[in-house]
Amino acid sequence: QDKSTLLGICRGFWDAGYSVLLFDYRSHAKPPRERTIGYKEVDDAKAALSWLLENKPKEGKIGLVGASMGGAVALRLCADVDSKRFDISKYIKNPEAEEIENTMPISQQKVDEETETNDEKIDNRSSNHSEQEHLKETERVIIACATDCAFSSLKRVLGASIDKNFPTGGRLFSQKGLIPLHSLILESVCFINQFWYGYNPENVGPECELSSLTTPLLILHSADDSVVPVEQAHIIYQKSGTRPEEKQLQIVPNTEHIGAYFNSEKEYIRSIVRFLDKRFEIANSSAFVPYAEESYLNTDL
């Protein structure tokens, strides 16, 4: 509900020429609903994206920015869109296609439908192959995703927390031999969470779907992150299906969890804006004109 902590970042994006949509996750709604740390929050992000697709300008492109859990949700959303597990085509209006279909004779529509059915087996082979290929920049709707200290898996976050609070060298006896105390606690937490809340932390986060993610990425992470260890940024970078030339990994030294913005507001915004400018320029070709850096670098945020 209180988005004041985000206004400085949004001001920087606005000054750089971008429109910004902020939305509430379920735990900040009125009335608030249960917080699942990235499990059901993906549905909130899908609802926000659906609204945006229905209300944005026809030729408008979208970039996602998220920090911590928001970054993990953004990555999962991109993976679901790229793999078409979340089909956004129904939210995208195409007046020209609708007009052609409405003016086409009914008999012709039937012929086209039969032809499509007869050719389905042949087309499916080529379409299945093409779906695995990276989307062309001009065809993308979500053309970029920038994250800050996003986690790859909630289970890894829990494991890191257990490491800090319990001796990892401890062992307990079992029928299979010695079990690390760390593993026993972690698996117990996951089991209890599955039983009590209905979801396993191992399935929360983008890690299990990263191979299907092809959206261009900017992955920012704090080197001294004690909440989401920096190793998870490397996992996201290595496992994502995005082309190497379309993803960047920037580790911010001597910085704690999501602290890069507070270290240097202008440098932080500049990094993200430059990334977005490049992706929007590629997507929109000559139609996009990046704003001069002075418009957002020399502004008091």
PDB file of C-alpha atoms in Angstrom:
ATOM      1  CA  GLN A   1       0.000   0.000   0.000  1.00  0.00           C
ATOM      2  CA  ASP A   2       2.845   2.390   0.830  1.00  0.00           C
ATOM      3  CA  LYS A   3       4.917   2.701  -2.312  1.00  0.00           C
ATOM      4  CA  SER A   4       6.988   5.630  -1.072  1.00  0.00           C
ATOM      5  CA  THR A   5      10.176   3.561  -1.100  1.00  0.00           C
ATOM      6  CA  LEU A   6       9.680   2.960  -4.832  1.00  0.00           C
ATOM      7  CA  LEU A   7       8.940   6.538  -5.852  1.00  0.00           C
ATOM      8  CA  GLY A   8      12.598   7.516  -6.245  1.00  0.00           C
ATOM      9  CA  ILE A   9      13.236   4.689  -8.694  1.00  0.00           C
ATOM     10  CA  CYS A  10       9.989   5.357 -10.546  1.00  0.00           C
ATOM     11  CA  ARG A  11      10.841   9.045 -10.772  1.00  0.00           C
ATOM     12  CA  GLY A  12      14.088   8.097 -12.473  1.00  0.00           C
ATOM     13  CA  PHE A  13      12.261   5.906 -15.007  1.00  0.00           C
ATOM     14  CA  TRP A  14       9.669   8.635 -15.609  1.00  0.00           C
ATOM     15  CA  ASP A  15      12.354  11.263 -16.196  1.00  0.00           C
ATOM     16  CA  ALA A  16      13.960   8.862 -18.666  1.00  0.00           C
ATOM     17  CA  GLY A  17      10.733   8.771 -20.692  1.00  0.00           C
ATOM     18  CA  TYR A  18       9.062   5.620 -19.395  1.00  0.00           C
ATOM     19  CA  SER A  19       5.530   5.179 -18.119  1.00  0.00           C
ATOM     20  CA  VAL A  20       5.433   3.152 -14.907  1.00  0.00           C
ATOM     21  CA  LEU A  21       2.814   0.774 -13.504  1.00  0.00           C
ATOM     22  CA  LEU A  22       3.026  -0.102  -9.797  1.00  0.00           C
ATOM     23  CA  PHE A  23       0.715  -2.752  -8.408  1.00  0.00           C
ATOM     24  CA  ASP A  24       0.064  -4.332  -5.016  1.00  0.00           C
ATOM     25  CA  TYR A  25       0.858  -7.934  -4.240  1.00  0.00           C
ATOM     26  CA  ARG A  26      -1.874  -9.795  -2.356  1.00  0.00           C
ATOM     27  CA  SER A  27      -0.265  -9.257   1.038  1.00  0.00           C
ATOM     28  CA  HIS A  28      -0.548  -5.483   0.523  1.00  0.00           C
ATOM     29  CA  ALA A  29      -4.096  -5.503  -0.874  1.00  0.00           C
ATOM     30  CA  LYS A  30      -7.193  -4.226   0.927  1.00  0.00           C
ATOM     31  CA  PRO A  31      -7.969  -6.390   2.780  1.00  0.00           C
ATOM     32  CA  PRO A  32      -4.580  -8.126   2.775  1.00  0.00           C
ATOM     33  CA  ARG A  33      -4.386 -11.799   1.828  1.00  0.00           C
ATOM     34  CA  GLU A  34      -1.833 -14.441   2.707  1.00  0.00           C
ATOM     35  CA  ARG A  35       1.750 -13.856   1.682  1.00  0.00           C
ATOM     36  CA  THR A  36       3.406 -16.805  -0.048  1.00  0.00           C
ATOM     37  CA  ILE A  37       6.788 -15.204  -0.847  1.00  0.00           C
ATOM     38  CA  GLY A  38       6.541 -15.681  -4.594  1.00  0.00           C
ATOM     39  CA  TYR A  39       4.163 -18.622  -5.044  1.00  0.00           C
ATOM     40  CA  LYS A  40       0.732 -17.059  -5.492  1.00  0.00           C
ATOM     41  CA  GLU A  41       2.295 -13.645  -6.143  1.00  0.00           C
ATOM     42  CA  VAL A  42       3.020 -14.823  -9.689  1.00  0.00           C
ATOM     43  CA  ASP A  43      -0.748 -14.779 -10.251  1.00  0.00           C
ATOM     44  CA  ASP A  44      -0.824 -11.162  -9.045  1.00  0.00           C
ATOM     45  CA  ALA A  45       1.836 -10.276 -11.599  1.00  0.00           C
ATOM     46  CA  LYS A  46      -0.103 -12.066 -14.339  1.00  0.00           C
ATOM     47  CA  ALA A  47      -3.221 -10.066 -13.431  1.00  0.00           C
ATOM     48  CA  ALA A  48      -1.247  -6.818 -13.622  1.00  0.00           C
ATOM     49  CA  LEU A  49       0.275  -7.809 -16.964  1.00  0.00           C
ATOM     50  CA  SER A  50      -3.140  -8.775 -18.348  1.00  0.00           C
ATOM     51  CA  TRP A  51      -4.545  -5.359 -17.387  1.00  0.00           C
ATOM     52  CA  LEU A  52      -1.556  -3.593 -18.909  1.00  0.00           C
ATOM     53  CA  LEU A  53      -1.823  -5.498 -22.190  1.00  0.00           C
ATOM     54  CA  GLU A  54      -5.484  -4.529 -22.497  1.00  0.00           C
ATOM     55  CA  ASN A  55      -4.880  -0.850 -21.707  1.00  0.00           C
ATOM     56  CA  LYS A  56      -1.484   0.025 -23.139  1.00  0.00           C
ATOM     57  CA  PRO A  57      -1.021   1.712 -26.539  1.00  0.00           C
ATOM     58  CA  LYS A  58      -1.232  -0.788 -29.371  1.00  0.00           C
ATOM     59  CA  GLU A  59       2.461  -0.609 -30.273  1.00  0.00           C
ATOM     60  CA  GLY A  60       3.638  -0.252 -26.681  1.00  0.00           C
ATOM     61  CA  LYS A  61       6.339  -2.573 -25.380  1.00  0.00           C
ATOM     62  CA  ILE A  62       6.856  -3.681 -21.798  1.00  0.00           C
ATOM     63  CA  GLY A  63       9.899  -4.016 -19.561  1.00  0.00           C
ATOM     64  CA  LEU A  64       9.757  -5.617 -16.113  1.00  0.00           C
ATOM     65  CA  VAL A  65      11.737  -4.461 -13.082  1.00  0.00           C
ATOM     66  CA  GLY A  66      11.675  -6.228  -9.726  1.00  0.00           C
ATOM     67  CA  ALA A  67      13.764  -6.564  -6.566  1.00  0.00           C
ATOM     68  CA  SER A  68      14.137  -9.555  -4.247  1.00  0.00           C
ATOM     69  CA  MET A  69      10.848 -11.494  -4.357  1.00  0.00           C
ATOM     70  CA  GLY A  70       9.606  -9.080  -7.037  1.00  0.00           C
ATOM     71  CA  GLY A  71      12.592  -9.978  -9.177  1.00  0.00           C
ATOM     72  CA  ALA A  72      11.936 -13.693  -8.767  1.00  0.00           C
ATOM     73  CA  VAL A  73       8.293 -13.163  -9.709  1.00  0.00           C
ATOM     74  CA  ALA A  74       9.294 -11.104 -12.768  1.00  0.00           C
ATOM     75  CA  LEU A  75      11.639 -13.857 -13.958  1.00  0.00           C
ATOM     76  CA  ARG A  76       8.992 -16.530 -13.476  1.00  0.00           C
ATOM     77  CA  LEU A  77       6.453 -14.390 -15.340  1.00  0.00           C
ATOM     78  CA  CYS A  78       8.851 -13.953 -18.271  1.00  0.00           C
ATOM     79  CA  ALA A  79       9.500 -17.704 -18.369  1.00  0.00           C
ATOM     80  CA  ASP A  80       5.771 -18.441 -18.393  1.00  0.00           C
ATOM     81  CA  VAL A  81       5.189 -15.933 -21.207  1.00  0.00           C
ATOM     82  CA  ASP A  82       8.182 -17.085 -23.268  1.00  0.00           C
ATOM     83  CA  SER A  83       7.129 -20.724 -23.014  1.00  0.00           C
ATOM     84  CA  LYS A  84       3.468 -19.797 -23.629  1.00  0.00           C
ATOM     85  CA  ARG A  85       2.390 -21.458 -20.394  1.00  0.00           C
ATOM     86  CA  PHE A  86       0.786 -18.070 -19.843  1.00  0.00           C
ATOM     87  CA  ASP A  87      -0.791 -17.185 -23.180  1.00  0.00           C
ATOM     88  CA  ILE A  88      -0.979 -13.413 -23.488  1.00  0.00           C
ATOM     89  CA  SER A  89      -2.299 -13.398 -27.061  1.00  0.00           C
ATOM     90  CA  LYS A  90      -5.910 -13.189 -25.855  1.00  0.00           C
ATOM     91  CA  TYR A  91      -5.136  -9.913 -24.096  1.00  0.00           C
ATOM     92  CA  ILE A  92      -3.532  -8.304 -27.129  1.00  0.00           C
ATOM     93  CA  LYS A  93      -6.017  -6.556 -29.365  1.00  0.00           C
ATOM     94  CA  ASN A  94      -5.464  -6.678 -33.114  1.00  0.00           C
ATOM     95  CA  PRO A  95      -8.174  -4.563 -34.782  1.00  0.00           C
ATOM     96  CA  GLU A  96      -6.831  -5.243 -38.292  1.00  0.00           C
ATOM     97  CA  ALA A  97      -7.086  -9.020 -37.870  1.00  0.00           C
ATOM     98  CA  GLU A  98     -10.577  -8.710 -36.390  1.00  0.00           C
ATOM     99  CA  GLU A  99     -11.706  -6.532 -39.286  1.00  0.00           C
ATOM    100  CA  ILE A 100     -10.388  -8.999 -41.885  1.00  0.00           C
ATOM    101  CA  GLU A 101     -12.061 -11.934 -40.140  1.00  0.00           C
ATOM    102  CA  ASN A 102     -15.383 -10.118 -39.813  1.00  0.00           C
ATOM    103  CA  THR A 103     -15.456  -9.176 -43.500  1.00  0.00           C
ATOM    104  CA  MET A 104     -14.464 -12.658 -44.728  1.00  0.00           C
ATOM    105  CA  PRO A 105     -17.353 -14.718 -46.198  1.00  0.00           C
ATOM    106  CA  ILE A 106     -18.496 -17.564 -43.964  1.00  0.00           C
ATOM    107  CA  SER A 107     -17.810 -20.135 -46.703  1.00  0.00           C
ATOM    108  CA  GLN A 108     -14.236 -18.880 -47.023  1.00  0.00           C
ATOM    109  CA  GLN A 109     -13.769 -19.081 -43.257  1.00  0.00           C
ATOM    110  CA  LYS A 110     -14.830 -22.758 -43.332  1.00  0.00           C
ATOM    111  CA  VAL A 111     -12.432 -23.514 -46.183  1.00  0.00           C
ATOM    112  CA  ASP A 112      -9.600 -21.876 -44.280  1.00  0.00           C
ATOM    113  CA  GLU A 113     -10.449 -23.849 -41.144  1.00  0.00           C
ATOM    114  CA  GLU A 114     -10.461 -27.145 -43.100  1.00  0.00           C
ATOM    115  CA  THR A 115      -7.175 -26.285 -44.771  1.00  0.00           C
ATOM    116  CA  GLU A 116      -5.654 -25.469 -41.437  1.00  0.00           C
ATOM    117  CA  THR A 117      -6.834 -28.819 -40.033  1.00  0.00           C
ATOM    118  CA  ASN A 118      -5.473 -30.798 -43.007  1.00  0.00           C
ATOM    119  CA  ASP A 119      -2.119 -29.091 -42.781  1.00  0.00           C
ATOM    120  CA  GLU A 120      -1.949 -29.322 -39.008  1.00  0.00           C
ATOM    121  CA  LYS A 121       0.430 -32.281 -38.835  1.00  0.00           C
ATOM    122  CA  ILE A 122       2.905 -30.655 -41.202  1.00  0.00           C
ATOM    123  CA  ASP A 123       2.626 -27.240 -39.602  1.00  0.00           C
ATOM    124  CA  ASN A 124       2.991 -28.606 -36.087  1.00  0.00           C
ATOM    125  CA  ARG A 125       6.474 -29.902 -36.800  1.00  0.00           C
ATOM    126  CA  SER A 126       7.693 -26.545 -38.006  1.00  0.00           C
ATOM    127  CA  SER A 127       5.782 -24.594 -35.364  1.00  0.00           C
ATOM    128  CA  ASN A 128       7.142 -26.732 -32.539  1.00  0.00           C
ATOM    129  CA  HIS A 129      10.629 -26.033 -33.801  1.00  0.00           C
ATOM    130  CA  SER A 130       9.983 -22.321 -34.191  1.00  0.00           C
ATOM    131  CA  GLU A 131       8.555 -22.045 -30.687  1.00  0.00           C
ATOM    132  CA  GLN A 132      11.870 -23.201 -29.330  1.00  0.00           C
ATOM    133  CA  GLU A 133      13.676 -20.479 -31.229  1.00  0.00           C
ATOM    134  CA  HIS A 134      14.106 -17.071 -29.664  1.00  0.00           C
ATOM    135  CA  LEU A 135      11.377 -14.597 -30.467  1.00  0.00           C
ATOM    136  CA  LYS A 136      12.325 -11.740 -32.744  1.00  0.00           C
ATOM    137  CA  GLU A 137      12.718  -8.471 -30.881  1.00  0.00           C
ATOM    138  CA  THR A 138      10.028  -6.807 -32.985  1.00  0.00           C
ATOM    139  CA  GLU A 139       7.529  -9.521 -32.038  1.00  0.00           C
ATOM    140  CA  ARG A 140       8.095  -9.398 -28.301  1.00  0.00           C
ATOM    141  CA  VAL A 141       5.732  -7.646 -25.940  1.00  0.00           C
ATOM    142  CA  ILE A 142       7.894  -8.109 -22.841  1.00  0.00           C
ATOM    143  CA  ILE A 143      11.236  -7.087 -24.277  1.00  0.00           C
ATOM    144  CA  ALA A 144      13.364  -6.800 -21.141  1.00  0.00           C
ATOM    145  CA  CYS A 145      13.550  -7.820 -17.494  1.00  0.00           C
ATOM    146  CA  ALA A 146      15.807  -6.196 -14.883  1.00  0.00           C
ATOM    147  CA  THR A 147      16.129  -7.700 -11.405  1.00  0.00           C
ATOM    148  CA  ASP A 148      17.922  -6.761  -8.199  1.00  0.00           C
ATOM    149  CA  CYS A 149      18.844  -9.485  -5.685  1.00  0.00           C
ATOM    150  CA  ALA A 150      16.228 -11.875  -7.064  1.00  0.00           C
ATOM    151  CA  PHE A 151      16.230 -15.387  -5.671  1.00  0.00           C
ATOM    152  CA  SER A 152      16.347 -18.424  -7.921  1.00  0.00           C
ATOM    153  CA  SER A 153      14.584 -20.700  -5.444  1.00  0.00           C
ATOM    154  CA  LEU A 154      12.897 -20.029  -2.104  1.00  0.00           C
ATOM    155  CA  LYS A 155      14.318 -23.303  -0.849  1.00  0.00           C
ATOM    156  CA  ARG A 156      17.821 -21.958  -1.455  1.00  0.00           C
ATOM    157  CA  VAL A 157      16.942 -18.828   0.533  1.00  0.00           C
ATOM    158  CA  LEU A 158      15.737 -20.965   3.436  1.00  0.00           C
ATOM    159  CA  GLY A 159      18.865 -23.084   3.183  1.00  0.00           C
ATOM    160  CA  ALA A 160      21.079 -20.013   3.403  1.00  0.00           C
ATOM    161  CA  SER A 161      19.187 -18.828   6.482  1.00  0.00           C
ATOM    162  CA  ILE A 162      19.568 -22.232   8.154  1.00  0.00           C
ATOM    163  CA  ASP A 163      23.286 -22.187   7.367  1.00  0.00           C
ATOM    164  CA  LYS A 164      23.648 -18.973   9.354  1.00  0.00           C
ATOM    165  CA  ASN A 165      21.703 -20.186  12.372  1.00  0.00           C
ATOM    166  CA  PHE A 166      22.622 -23.859  12.655  1.00  0.00           C
ATOM    167  CA  PRO A 167      25.943 -25.691  12.487  1.00  0.00           C
ATOM    168  CA  THR A 168      26.218 -27.249   9.037  1.00  0.00           C
ATOM    169  CA  GLY A 169      28.750 -29.743  10.372  1.00  0.00           C
ATOM    170  CA  GLY A 170      26.182 -31.444  12.625  1.00  0.00           C
ATOM    171  CA  ARG A 171      25.084 -34.985  11.768  1.00  0.00           C
ATOM    172  CA  LEU A 172      22.194 -37.194  12.824  1.00  0.00           C
ATOM    173  CA  PHE A 173      21.923 -40.975  12.485  1.00  0.00           C
ATOM    174  CA  SER A 174      19.399 -42.614  10.170  1.00  0.00           C
ATOM    175  CA  GLN A 175      18.912 -45.928   8.398  1.00  0.00           C
ATOM    176  CA  LYS A 176      20.910 -44.550   5.490  1.00  0.00           C
ATOM    177  CA  GLY A 177      23.754 -43.369   7.665  1.00  0.00           C
ATOM    178  CA  LEU A 178      24.626 -39.884   8.794  1.00  0.00           C
ATOM    179  CA  ILE A 179      22.347 -37.044   7.668  1.00  0.00           C
ATOM    180  CA  PRO A 180      23.606 -33.441   7.792  1.00  0.00           C
ATOM    181  CA  LEU A 181      21.613 -31.486  10.364  1.00  0.00           C
ATOM    182  CA  HIS A 182      21.238 -28.661   7.840  1.00  0.00           C
ATOM    183  CA  SER A 183      19.548 -30.954   5.308  1.00  0.00           C
ATOM    184  CA  LEU A 184      17.238 -32.452   7.928  1.00  0.00           C
ATOM    185  CA  ILE A 185      16.022 -29.040   9.070  1.00  0.00           C
ATOM    186  CA  LEU A 186      15.598 -27.758   5.514  1.00  0.00           C
ATOM    187  CA  GLU A 187      13.649 -30.767   4.306  1.00  0.00           C
ATOM    188  CA  SER A 188      11.485 -30.651   7.440  1.00  0.00           C
ATOM    189  CA  VAL A 189      10.657 -26.983   6.826  1.00  0.00           C
ATOM    190  CA  CYS A 190       9.724 -27.731   3.211  1.00  0.00           C
ATOM    191  CA  PHE A 191       7.547 -30.684   4.255  1.00  0.00           C
ATOM    192  CA  ILE A 192       5.736 -28.669   6.934  1.00  0.00           C
ATOM    193  CA  ASN A 193       5.185 -25.778   4.532  1.00  0.00           C
ATOM    194  CA  GLN A 194       3.759 -28.157   1.917  1.00  0.00           C
ATOM    195  CA  PHE A 195       1.458 -29.740   4.492  1.00  0.00           C
ATOM    196  CA  TRP A 196       0.373 -26.515   6.182  1.00  0.00           C
ATOM    197  CA  TYR A 197       0.266 -23.998   3.326  1.00  0.00           C
ATOM    198  CA  GLY A 198      -0.077 -26.235   0.280  1.00  0.00           C
ATOM    199  CA  TYR A 199       3.137 -25.461  -1.580  1.00  0.00           C
ATOM    200  CA  ASN A 200       6.757 -26.572  -1.488  1.00  0.00           C
ATOM    201  CA  PRO A 201       9.402 -23.811  -1.269  1.00  0.00           C
ATOM    202  CA  GLU A 202      11.438 -25.813  -3.781  1.00  0.00           C
ATOM    203  CA  ASN A 203       8.826 -24.916  -6.419  1.00  0.00           C
ATOM    204  CA  VAL A 204       8.781 -21.208  -5.545  1.00  0.00           C
ATOM    205  CA  GLY A 205      11.003 -19.107  -7.773  1.00  0.00           C
ATOM    206  CA  PRO A 206      12.071 -19.185 -11.406  1.00  0.00           C
ATOM    207  CA  GLU A 207      14.843 -21.787 -11.190  1.00  0.00           C
ATOM    208  CA  CYS A 208      12.800 -24.758 -12.373  1.00  0.00           C
ATOM    209  CA  GLU A 209      11.640 -22.800 -15.443  1.00  0.00           C
ATOM    210  CA  LEU A 210      14.762 -20.798 -16.300  1.00  0.00           C
ATOM    211  CA  SER A 211      15.599 -22.887 -19.355  1.00  0.00           C
ATOM    212  CA  SER A 212      12.433 -21.654 -21.081  1.00  0.00           C
ATOM    213  CA  LEU A 213      13.178 -17.989 -20.308  1.00  0.00           C
ATOM    214  CA  THR A 214      14.458 -16.130 -23.389  1.00  0.00           C
ATOM    215  CA  THR A 215      13.706 -12.507 -22.440  1.00  0.00           C
ATOM    216  CA  PRO A 216      16.769 -10.210 -22.397  1.00  0.00           C
ATOM    217  CA  LEU A 217      18.007  -9.884 -18.801  1.00  0.00           C
ATOM    218  CA  LEU A 218      19.852  -7.468 -16.543  1.00  0.00           C
ATOM    219  CA  ILE A 219      20.714  -9.291 -13.314  1.00  0.00           C
ATOM    220  CA  LEU A 220      21.919  -7.012 -10.525  1.00  0.00           C
ATOM    221  CA  HIS A 221      22.998  -8.510  -7.206  1.00  0.00           C
ATOM    222  CA  SER A 222      24.714  -7.378  -4.034  1.00  0.00           C
ATOM    223  CA  ALA A 223      28.011  -9.129  -3.377  1.00  0.00           C
ATOM    224  CA  ASP A 224      27.460  -9.264   0.401  1.00  0.00           C
ATOM    225  CA  ASP A 225      23.788 -10.250   0.265  1.00  0.00           C
ATOM    226  CA  SER A 226      23.022 -12.185   3.464  1.00  0.00           C
ATOM    227  CA  VAL A 227      19.373 -12.842   2.531  1.00  0.00           C
ATOM    228  CA  VAL A 228      19.757 -14.083  -1.052  1.00  0.00           C
ATOM    229  CA  PRO A 229      23.388 -15.189  -1.493  1.00  0.00           C
ATOM    230  CA  VAL A 230      25.058 -13.916  -4.646  1.00  0.00           C
ATOM    231  CA  GLU A 231      25.445 -17.497  -5.890  1.00  0.00           C
ATOM    232  CA  GLN A 232      21.771 -17.395  -6.846  1.00  0.00           C
ATOM    233  CA  ALA A 233      22.461 -14.580  -9.327  1.00  0.00           C
ATOM    234  CA  HIS A 234      24.997 -16.835 -11.049  1.00  0.00           C
ATOM    235  CA  ILE A 235      22.435 -19.656 -11.132  1.00  0.00           C
ATOM    236  CA  ILE A 236      19.894 -17.368 -12.822  1.00  0.00           C
ATOM    237  CA  TYR A 237      22.475 -16.183 -15.339  1.00  0.00           C
ATOM    238  CA  GLN A 238      23.788 -19.659 -16.167  1.00  0.00           C
ATOM    239  CA  LYS A 239      20.476 -21.524 -16.314  1.00  0.00           C
ATOM    240  CA  SER A 240      18.385 -18.954 -18.179  1.00  0.00           C
ATOM    241  CA  GLY A 241      17.704 -19.664 -21.847  1.00  0.00           C
ATOM    242  CA  THR A 242      18.445 -16.069 -22.829  1.00  0.00           C
ATOM    243  CA  ARG A 243      21.216 -15.666 -25.385  1.00  0.00           C
ATOM    244  CA  PRO A 244      24.576 -14.789 -23.782  1.00  0.00           C
ATOM    245  CA  GLU A 245      24.735 -11.504 -25.709  1.00  0.00           C
ATOM    246  CA  GLU A 246      21.297 -10.551 -24.389  1.00  0.00           C
ATOM    247  CA  LYS A 247      21.925 -11.007 -20.670  1.00  0.00           C
ATOM    248  CA  GLN A 248      24.101  -9.085 -18.251  1.00  0.00           C
ATOM    249  CA  LEU A 249      25.238  -9.934 -14.729  1.00  0.00           C
ATOM    250  CA  GLN A 250      26.379  -7.048 -12.537  1.00  0.00           C
ATOM    251  CA  ILE A 251      27.628  -7.759  -9.002  1.00  0.00           C
ATOM    252  CA  VAL A 252      27.692  -4.695  -6.739  1.00  0.00           C
ATOM    253  CA  PRO A 253      30.608  -4.940  -4.265  1.00  0.00           C
ATOM    254  CA  ASN A 254      30.394  -4.210  -0.523  1.00  0.00           C
ATOM    255  CA  THR A 255      26.604  -4.099  -0.588  1.00  0.00           C
ATOM    256  CA  GLU A 256      23.878  -5.877   1.373  1.00  0.00           C
ATOM    257  CA  HIS A 257      20.484  -7.133   0.150  1.00  0.00           C
ATOM    258  CA  ILE A 258      18.854  -4.625  -2.280  1.00  0.00           C
ATOM    259  CA  GLY A 259      21.246  -1.919  -1.106  1.00  0.00           C
ATOM    260  CA  ALA A 260      22.669  -0.879  -4.484  1.00  0.00           C
ATOM    261  CA  TYR A 261      20.032   1.824  -4.990  1.00  0.00           C
ATOM    262  CA  PHE A 262      20.826   3.444  -1.667  1.00  0.00           C
ATOM    263  CA  ASN A 263      24.566   3.384  -2.382  1.00  0.00           C
ATOM    264  CA  SER A 264      24.179   5.468  -5.530  1.00  0.00           C
ATOM    265  CA  GLU A 265      20.684   6.326  -6.717  1.00  0.00           C
ATOM    266  CA  LYS A 266      21.730   7.865 -10.014  1.00  0.00           C
ATOM    267  CA  GLU A 267      24.174   5.118 -10.941  1.00  0.00           C
ATOM    268  CA  TYR A 268      21.586   2.479 -10.074  1.00  0.00           C
ATOM    269  CA  ILE A 269      18.908   4.083 -12.248  1.00  0.00           C
ATOM    270  CA  ARG A 270      21.399   4.752 -15.017  1.00  0.00           C
ATOM    271  CA  SER A 271      22.327   1.060 -15.210  1.00  0.00           C
ATOM    272  CA  ILE A 272      18.720  -0.039 -15.583  1.00  0.00           C
ATOM    273  CA  VAL A 273      17.707   2.784 -17.939  1.00  0.00           C
ATOM    274  CA  ARG A 274      20.637   2.142 -20.265  1.00  0.00           C
ATOM    275  CA  PHE A 275      19.652  -1.514 -20.409  1.00  0.00           C
ATOM    276  CA  LEU A 276      15.995  -0.646 -21.094  1.00  0.00           C
ATOM    277  CA  ASP A 277      16.934   1.997 -23.667  1.00  0.00           C
ATOM    278  CA  LYS A 278      18.948  -0.548 -25.623  1.00  0.00           C
ATOM    279  CA  ARG A 279      16.206  -3.170 -25.592  1.00  0.00           C
ATOM    280  CA  PHE A 280      13.438  -0.690 -26.480  1.00  0.00           C
ATOM    281  CA  GLU A 281      15.568   0.785 -29.259  1.00  0.00           C
ATOM    282  CA  ILE A 282      16.095  -2.674 -30.774  1.00  0.00           C
ATOM    283  CA  ALA A 283      12.428  -3.583 -30.414  1.00  0.00           C
ATOM    284  CA  ASN A 284      11.070  -0.371 -31.887  1.00  0.00           C
ATOM    285  CA  SER A 285      13.834   0.226 -34.408  1.00  0.00           C
ATOM    286  CA  SER A 286      13.960   3.859 -35.531  1.00  0.00           C
ATOM    287  CA  ALA A 287      10.670   4.675 -33.830  1.00  0.00           C
ATOM    288  CA  PHE A 288      12.371   4.870 -30.409  1.00  0.00           C
ATOM    289  CA  VAL A 289      14.506   7.815 -29.391  1.00  0.00           C
ATOM    290  CA  PRO A 290      16.385   7.329 -26.074  1.00  0.00           C
ATOM    291  CA  TYR A 291      16.186  10.286 -23.738  1.00  0.00           C
ATOM    292  CA  ALA A 292      19.336  12.270 -23.102  1.00  0.00           C
ATOM    293  CA  GLU A 293      21.133  11.053 -19.993  1.00  0.00           C
ATOM    294  CA  GLU A 294      21.018  14.526 -18.451  1.00  0.00           C
ATOM    295  CA  SER A 295      17.238  14.237 -18.097  1.00  0.00           C
ATOM    296  CA  TYR A 296      17.562  11.645 -15.358  1.00  0.00           C
ATOM    297  CA  LEU A 297      21.193  11.776 -14.269  1.00  0.00           C
ATOM    298  CA  ASN A 298      21.170  15.422 -13.256  1.00  0.00           C
ATOM    299  CA  THR A 299      17.855  15.277 -11.442  1.00  0.00           C
ATOM    300  CA  ASP A 300      17.578  15.310  -7.665  1.00  0.00           C
ATOM    301  CA  LEU A 301      15.695  12.138  -6.818  1.00  0.00           C
TER     302      LEU A 301
END
